[in-house]
mmCIF file of C-alpha atoms in Angstrom:
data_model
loop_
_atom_site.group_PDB
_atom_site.id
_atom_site.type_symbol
_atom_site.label_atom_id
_atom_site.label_comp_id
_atom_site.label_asym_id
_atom_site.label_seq_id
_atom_site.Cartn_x
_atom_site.Cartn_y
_atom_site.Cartn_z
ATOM 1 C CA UNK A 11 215.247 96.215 -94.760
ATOM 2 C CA UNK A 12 218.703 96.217 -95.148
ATOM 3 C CA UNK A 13 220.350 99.834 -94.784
ATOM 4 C CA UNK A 14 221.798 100.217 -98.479
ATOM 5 C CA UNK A 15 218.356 99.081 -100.109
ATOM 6 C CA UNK A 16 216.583 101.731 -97.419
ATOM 7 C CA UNK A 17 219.288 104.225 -98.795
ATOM 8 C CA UNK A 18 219.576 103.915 -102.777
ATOM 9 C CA UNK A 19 216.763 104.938 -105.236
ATOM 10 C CA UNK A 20 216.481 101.898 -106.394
ATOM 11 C CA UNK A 21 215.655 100.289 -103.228
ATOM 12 C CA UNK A 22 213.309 102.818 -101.997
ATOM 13 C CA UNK A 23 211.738 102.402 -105.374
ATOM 14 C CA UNK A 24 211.411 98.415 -104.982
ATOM 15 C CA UNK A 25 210.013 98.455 -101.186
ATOM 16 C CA UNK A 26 207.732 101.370 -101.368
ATOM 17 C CA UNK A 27 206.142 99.179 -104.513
ATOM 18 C CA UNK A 28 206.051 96.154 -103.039
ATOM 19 C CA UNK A 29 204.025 97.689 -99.777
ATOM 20 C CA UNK A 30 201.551 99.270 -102.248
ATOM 21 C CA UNK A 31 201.175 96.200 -104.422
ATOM 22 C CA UNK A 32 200.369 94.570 -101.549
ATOM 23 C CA UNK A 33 197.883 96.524 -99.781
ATOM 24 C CA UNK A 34 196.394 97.150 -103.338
ATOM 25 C CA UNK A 35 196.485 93.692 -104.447
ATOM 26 C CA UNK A 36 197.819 94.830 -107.695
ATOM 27 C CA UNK A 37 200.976 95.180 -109.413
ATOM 28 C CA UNK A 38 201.726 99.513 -109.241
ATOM 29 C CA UNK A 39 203.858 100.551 -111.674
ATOM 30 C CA UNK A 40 206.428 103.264 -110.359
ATOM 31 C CA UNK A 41 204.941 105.756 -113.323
ATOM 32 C CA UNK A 42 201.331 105.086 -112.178
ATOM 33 C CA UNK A 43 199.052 108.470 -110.255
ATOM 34 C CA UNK A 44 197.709 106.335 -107.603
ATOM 35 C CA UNK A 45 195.143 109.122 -106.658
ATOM 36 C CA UNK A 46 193.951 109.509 -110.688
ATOM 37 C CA UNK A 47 193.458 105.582 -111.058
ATOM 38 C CA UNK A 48 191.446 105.335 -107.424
ATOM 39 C CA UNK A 49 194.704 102.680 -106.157
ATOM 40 C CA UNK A 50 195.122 105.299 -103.065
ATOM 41 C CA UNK A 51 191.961 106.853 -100.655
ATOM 42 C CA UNK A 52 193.099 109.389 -98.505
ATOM 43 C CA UNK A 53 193.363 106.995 -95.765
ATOM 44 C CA UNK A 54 195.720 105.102 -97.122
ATOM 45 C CA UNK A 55 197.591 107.811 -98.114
ATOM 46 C CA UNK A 56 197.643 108.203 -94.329
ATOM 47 C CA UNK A 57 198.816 104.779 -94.248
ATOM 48 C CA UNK A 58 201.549 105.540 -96.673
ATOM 49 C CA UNK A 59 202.727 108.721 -94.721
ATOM 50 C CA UNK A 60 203.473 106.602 -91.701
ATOM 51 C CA UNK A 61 205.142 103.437 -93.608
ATOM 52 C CA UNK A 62 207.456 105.766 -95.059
ATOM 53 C CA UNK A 63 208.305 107.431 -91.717
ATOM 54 C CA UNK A 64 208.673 103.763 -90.085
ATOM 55 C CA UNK A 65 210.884 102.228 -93.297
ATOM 56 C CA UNK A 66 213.050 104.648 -94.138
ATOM 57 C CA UNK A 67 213.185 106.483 -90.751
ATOM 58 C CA UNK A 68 212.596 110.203 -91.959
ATOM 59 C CA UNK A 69 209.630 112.394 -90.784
ATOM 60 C CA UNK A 70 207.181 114.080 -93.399
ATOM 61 C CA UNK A 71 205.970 117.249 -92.161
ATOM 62 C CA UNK A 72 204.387 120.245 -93.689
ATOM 63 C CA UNK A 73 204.592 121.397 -96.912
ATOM 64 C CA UNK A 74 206.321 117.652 -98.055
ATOM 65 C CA UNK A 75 202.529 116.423 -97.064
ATOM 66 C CA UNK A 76 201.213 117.526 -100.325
ATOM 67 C CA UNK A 77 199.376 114.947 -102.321
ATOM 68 C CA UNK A 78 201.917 115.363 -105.414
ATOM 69 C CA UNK A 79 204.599 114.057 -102.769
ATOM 70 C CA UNK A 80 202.360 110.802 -103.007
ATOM 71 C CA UNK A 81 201.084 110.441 -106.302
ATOM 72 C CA UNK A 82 203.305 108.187 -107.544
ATOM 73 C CA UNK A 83 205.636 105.770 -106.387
ATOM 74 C CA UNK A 84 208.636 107.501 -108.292
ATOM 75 C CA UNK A 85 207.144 110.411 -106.475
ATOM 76 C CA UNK A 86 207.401 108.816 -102.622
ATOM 77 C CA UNK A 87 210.871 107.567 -103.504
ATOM 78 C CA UNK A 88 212.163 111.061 -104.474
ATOM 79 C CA UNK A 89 210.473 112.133 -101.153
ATOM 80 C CA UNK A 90 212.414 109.804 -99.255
ATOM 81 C CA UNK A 91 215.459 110.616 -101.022
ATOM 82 C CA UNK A 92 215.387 113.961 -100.238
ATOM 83 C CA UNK A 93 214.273 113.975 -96.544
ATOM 84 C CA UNK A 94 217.455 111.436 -96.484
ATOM 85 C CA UNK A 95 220.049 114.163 -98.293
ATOM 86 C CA UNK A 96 220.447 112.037 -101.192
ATOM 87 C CA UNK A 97 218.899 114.253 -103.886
ATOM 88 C CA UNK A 98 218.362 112.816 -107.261
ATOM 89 C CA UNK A 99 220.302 113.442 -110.056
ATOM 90 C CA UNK A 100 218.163 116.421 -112.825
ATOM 91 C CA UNK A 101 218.445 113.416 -115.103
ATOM 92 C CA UNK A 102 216.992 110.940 -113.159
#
């Protein structure tokens, strides 16, 4: 992944979709709970955990291993974003 997608919102938002369309063999909107509509186990939220870490280079420890960190995939990508120093704007 190239550096500025692994950087901006939006390309956080796109990659972090595509890997869980894939491994769900569904389309995921970015909106969607994943736990609430059975999409994510707990093992792959394991899965997801370490994808992040490996694709974005960050480390998710502690208190940012909450499920709500996970729920969603505009969730994840405000994770990411936030572990990187880019915070979101309050309107976003």
């Amino acid at each position: 992944m190239s550096q500025d997608l692994a950087t901006t919102a939006e390309g956080i938002e796109q990659a972090v979709t595509a890997f869980v369309s894939k491994r769900v063999g569904a389309d995921v909107p970015a909106d969607q709970d994943l736990f609430e509509s059975g999409l994510v186990s707990s093992l792959f939220a394991m899965e997801l955990v370490v994808h992040l870490e490996q694709a974005f280079s960050v480390q998710i420890l502690g208190d940012d291993l909450k499920r709500d960190n996970f729920r969603s995939v505009q969730a994840m990508t405000a994770l990411v974003l936030r572990l990187n120093g880019a915070e979101q704007p309050a309107d976003a």
